[in-house]
Amino acid sequence: EVQLVESGGGLVQAGGSLRLSCQASGFTRDDYVIVWFRQAPGKGREGVSGMRVGSSDDFTVYANSVKGRFTMSGDNGKKTAYLQMDNLKPEDTAVYYCGIDFDYSEYEPRLSILLGYAVDYWGKGTLVTVSS
């Protein structure tokens, strides 16, 4: 059974940093897309960052709202993804979820992974609260 477990959330002041982790398990494939989404109170789920790993065309993409502040990385051997969040703002307050997509095709636009429609499994999320 595929499982995703997020960790690293917490309370931080504006301008601070947090590092989220997403530990994946229950599969043997090396080629997949892993994404970070967030959902703020009263709002819909928003794609934050995503990366393709294990292929000859690996890439990382970011939403404009976090570009330059968030950095996504991964360790495919450990099946772990990270989201380093710097210069946090109160509007970054949300539950952060990671998801995994096993069916990404190179013919799809890279930014399409931030739409989330192709995610096969989601974690339960970790709460990030940024105080002003």
C-alpha atoms as a printed R data frame, in Angstrom:
    type eleno elety resid chain resno       x      y       z
1   ATOM     1    CA   GLU     A     1   0.000  0.000   0.000
2   ATOM     2    CA   VAL     A     2   1.395  3.370  -0.994
3   ATOM     3    CA   GLN     A     3   1.704  5.769   1.914
4   ATOM     4    CA   LEU     A     4   2.893  9.351   2.191
5   ATOM     5    CA   VAL     A     5   3.699 10.918   5.541
6   ATOM     6    CA   GLU     A     6   4.420 14.611   5.907
7   ATOM     7    CA   SER     A     7   6.314 16.146   8.805
8   ATOM     8    CA   GLY     A     8   8.059 19.358   9.782
9   ATOM     9    CA   GLY     A     9   5.146 21.724  10.110
10  ATOM    10    CA   GLY     A    10   4.807 24.147  13.001
11  ATOM    11    CA   LEU     A    11   4.483 27.744  14.110
12  ATOM    12    CA   VAL     A    12   6.992 30.282  12.827
13  ATOM    13    CA   GLN     A    13   7.203 34.038  12.690
14  ATOM    14    CA   ALA     A    14   7.040 35.900   9.407
15  ATOM    15    CA   GLY     A    15  10.432 35.892   7.747
16  ATOM    16    CA   GLY     A    16  11.342 32.564   9.293
17  ATOM    17    CA   SER     A    17  11.981 29.175   7.752
18  ATOM    18    CA   LEU     A    18  10.670 25.638   7.961
19  ATOM    19    CA   ARG     A    19  11.628 22.416   6.220
20  ATOM    20    CA   LEU     A    20   8.897 19.939   5.413
21  ATOM    21    CA   SER     A    21   9.544 16.277   4.677
22  ATOM    22    CA   CYS     A    22   7.456 13.750   2.803
23  ATOM    23    CA   GLN     A    23   8.319 10.098   3.372
24  ATOM    24    CA   ALA     A    24   6.874  7.793   0.727
25  ATOM    25    CA   SER     A    25   6.630  4.016   0.988
26  ATOM    26    CA   GLY     A    26   4.859  0.988  -0.417
27  ATOM    27    CA   PHE     A    27   6.152  1.058  -3.998
28  ATOM    28    CA   THR     A    28   9.261  0.131  -5.946
29  ATOM    29    CA   ARG     A    29   9.056  2.434  -8.941
30  ATOM    30    CA   ASP     A    30  11.862  4.961  -9.316
31  ATOM    31    CA   ASP     A    31  10.212  7.196 -11.913
32  ATOM    32    CA   TYR     A    32   7.392  9.331 -10.545
33  ATOM    33    CA   VAL     A    33   6.246 12.859  -9.848
34  ATOM    34    CA   ILE     A    34   5.952 14.095  -6.284
35  ATOM    35    CA   VAL     A    35   4.149 17.322  -5.463
36  ATOM    36    CA   TRP     A    36   3.497 19.679  -2.579
37  ATOM    37    CA   PHE     A    37   0.080 21.289  -2.268
38  ATOM    38    CA   ARG     A    38  -1.378 23.481   0.428
39  ATOM    39    CA   GLN     A    39  -4.832 24.385   1.631
40  ATOM    40    CA   ALA     A    40  -5.421 27.539   3.615
41  ATOM    41    CA   PRO     A    41  -8.500 27.904   5.827
42  ATOM    42    CA   GLY     A    42 -11.568 28.463   3.687
43  ATOM    43    CA   LYS     A    43  -9.693 28.062   0.410
44  ATOM    44    CA   GLY     A    44  -9.123 25.369  -2.168
45  ATOM    45    CA   ARG     A    45  -6.032 23.226  -2.513
46  ATOM    46    CA   GLU     A    46  -3.172 25.006  -4.290
47  ATOM    47    CA   GLY     A    47  -0.181 23.466  -6.017
48  ATOM    48    CA   VAL     A    48   3.071 24.787  -4.529
49  ATOM    49    CA   SER     A    49   5.889 22.751  -6.033
50  ATOM    50    CA   GLY     A    50   6.524 19.479  -7.796
51  ATOM    51    CA   MET     A    51   9.344 17.423  -9.154
52  ATOM    52    CA   ARG     A    52   9.859 14.489 -11.425
53  ATOM    53    CA   VAL     A    53  12.484 12.005 -10.319
54  ATOM    54    CA   GLY     A    54  14.074  8.882 -11.694
55  ATOM    55    CA   SER     A    55  13.797  9.735 -15.375
56  ATOM    56    CA   SER     A    56  16.094 11.147 -18.038
57  ATOM    57    CA   ASP     A    57  14.031 14.342 -17.924
58  ATOM    58    CA   ASP     A    58  13.837 15.202 -14.241
59  ATOM    59    CA   PHE     A    59  12.578 18.681 -13.413
60  ATOM    60    CA   THR     A    60  11.242 20.870 -10.614
61  ATOM    61    CA   VAL     A    61   8.507 23.484 -10.889
62  ATOM    62    CA   TYR     A    62   7.142 26.111  -8.517
63  ATOM    63    CA   ALA     A    63   4.029 28.207  -8.221
64  ATOM    64    CA   ASN     A    64   4.664 31.911  -8.764
65  ATOM    65    CA   SER     A    65   3.539 32.621  -5.205
66  ATOM    66    CA   VAL     A    66   6.512 30.726  -3.740
67  ATOM    67    CA   LYS     A    67   9.166 31.010  -6.442
68  ATOM    68    CA   GLY     A    68  12.415 32.309  -4.982
69  ATOM    69    CA   ARG     A    69  11.359 31.474  -1.404
70  ATOM    70    CA   PHE     A    70  10.678 27.721  -1.478
71  ATOM    71    CA   THR     A    71  13.066 25.019  -2.645
72  ATOM    72    CA   MET     A    72  12.014 21.455  -3.318
73  ATOM    73    CA   SER     A    73  14.475 18.593  -3.245
74  ATOM    74    CA   GLY     A    74  14.371 14.847  -2.980
75  ATOM    75    CA   ASP     A    75  16.279 11.698  -2.175
76  ATOM    76    CA   ASN     A    76  14.973  9.030  -4.541
77  ATOM    77    CA   GLY     A    77  16.882  6.290  -2.766
78  ATOM    78    CA   LYS     A    78  15.110  7.113   0.479
79  ATOM    79    CA   LYS     A    79  11.861  7.995  -1.335
80  ATOM    80    CA   THR     A    80  11.786 11.260   0.561
81  ATOM    81    CA   ALA     A    81  10.960 14.736  -0.686
82  ATOM    82    CA   TYR     A    82  11.656 17.998   1.083
83  ATOM    83    CA   LEU     A    83  10.269 21.495   0.876
84  ATOM    84    CA   GLN     A    84  12.567 24.168   2.272
85  ATOM    85    CA   MET     A    85  10.467 27.243   2.975
86  ATOM    86    CA   ASP     A    86  12.282 30.510   3.580
87  ATOM    87    CA   ASN     A    87  11.082 34.071   4.110
88  ATOM    88    CA   LEU     A    88   7.684 32.741   5.170
89  ATOM    89    CA   LYS     A    89   4.696 35.049   5.051
90  ATOM    90    CA   PRO     A    90   1.382 34.919   6.952
91  ATOM    91    CA   GLU     A    91  -0.327 34.019   3.667
92  ATOM    92    CA   ASP     A    92   1.725 30.805   3.583
93  ATOM    93    CA   THR     A    93  -0.319 29.547   6.533
94  ATOM    94    CA   ALA     A    94  -1.976 26.316   5.422
95  ATOM    95    CA   VAL     A    95  -2.027 22.567   5.730
96  ATOM    96    CA   TYR     A    96   0.678 21.252   3.410
97  ATOM    97    CA   TYR     A    97   0.157 17.951   1.626
98  ATOM    98    CA   CYS     A    98   2.418 15.849  -0.521
99  ATOM    99    CA   GLY     A    99   1.116 13.707  -3.323
100 ATOM   100    CA   ILE     A   100   2.517 11.244  -5.824
101 ATOM   101    CA   ASP     A   101   1.713 10.685  -9.486
102 ATOM   102    CA   PHE     A   102   2.908  7.493 -11.170
103 ATOM   103    CA   ASP     A   103   1.494  8.232 -14.620
104 ATOM   104    CA   TYR     A   104   3.106 11.499 -15.687
105 ATOM   105    CA   SER     A   105   3.819 11.634 -19.405
106 ATOM   106    CA   GLU     A   106   6.606 13.724 -20.880
107 ATOM   107    CA   TYR     A   107   4.020 15.048 -23.348
108 ATOM   108    CA   GLU     A   108   2.200 16.874 -20.580
109 ATOM   109    CA   PRO     A   109   3.190 20.439 -19.699
110 ATOM   110    CA   ARG     A   110   5.470 20.423 -16.684
111 ATOM   111    CA   LEU     A   111   3.364 22.937 -14.792
112 ATOM   112    CA   SER     A   112   0.342 20.666 -15.154
113 ATOM   113    CA   ILE     A   113   1.640 18.683 -12.194
114 ATOM   114    CA   LEU     A   114   0.616 21.644 -10.017
115 ATOM   115    CA   LEU     A   115  -3.017 21.143 -10.974
116 ATOM   116    CA   GLY     A   116  -3.167 17.952  -8.957
117 ATOM   117    CA   TYR     A   117  -5.656 16.042 -11.097
118 ATOM   118    CA   ALA     A   118  -3.214 13.225 -11.758
119 ATOM   119    CA   VAL     A   119  -2.149 12.601  -8.173
120 ATOM   120    CA   ASP     A   120  -2.693  8.963  -7.238
121 ATOM   121    CA   TYR     A   121  -2.071  9.194  -3.498
122 ATOM   122    CA   TRP     A   122  -2.041 11.975  -0.915
123 ATOM   123    CA   GLY     A   123  -0.612 12.261   2.547
124 ATOM   124    CA   LYS     A   124  -2.644 13.528   5.482
125 ATOM   125    CA   GLY     A   125  -0.873 16.863   5.683
126 ATOM   126    CA   THR     A   126   1.142 18.937   8.124
127 ATOM   127    CA   LEU     A   127   0.070 22.339   9.436
128 ATOM   128    CA   VAL     A   128   2.225 25.404   8.868
129 ATOM   129    CA   THR     A   129   1.271 28.560  10.739
130 ATOM   130    CA   VAL     A   130   3.088 31.824  10.059
131 ATOM   131    CA   SER     A   131   2.462 34.616  12.535
132 ATOM   132    CA   SER     A   132   2.831 38.280  11.630
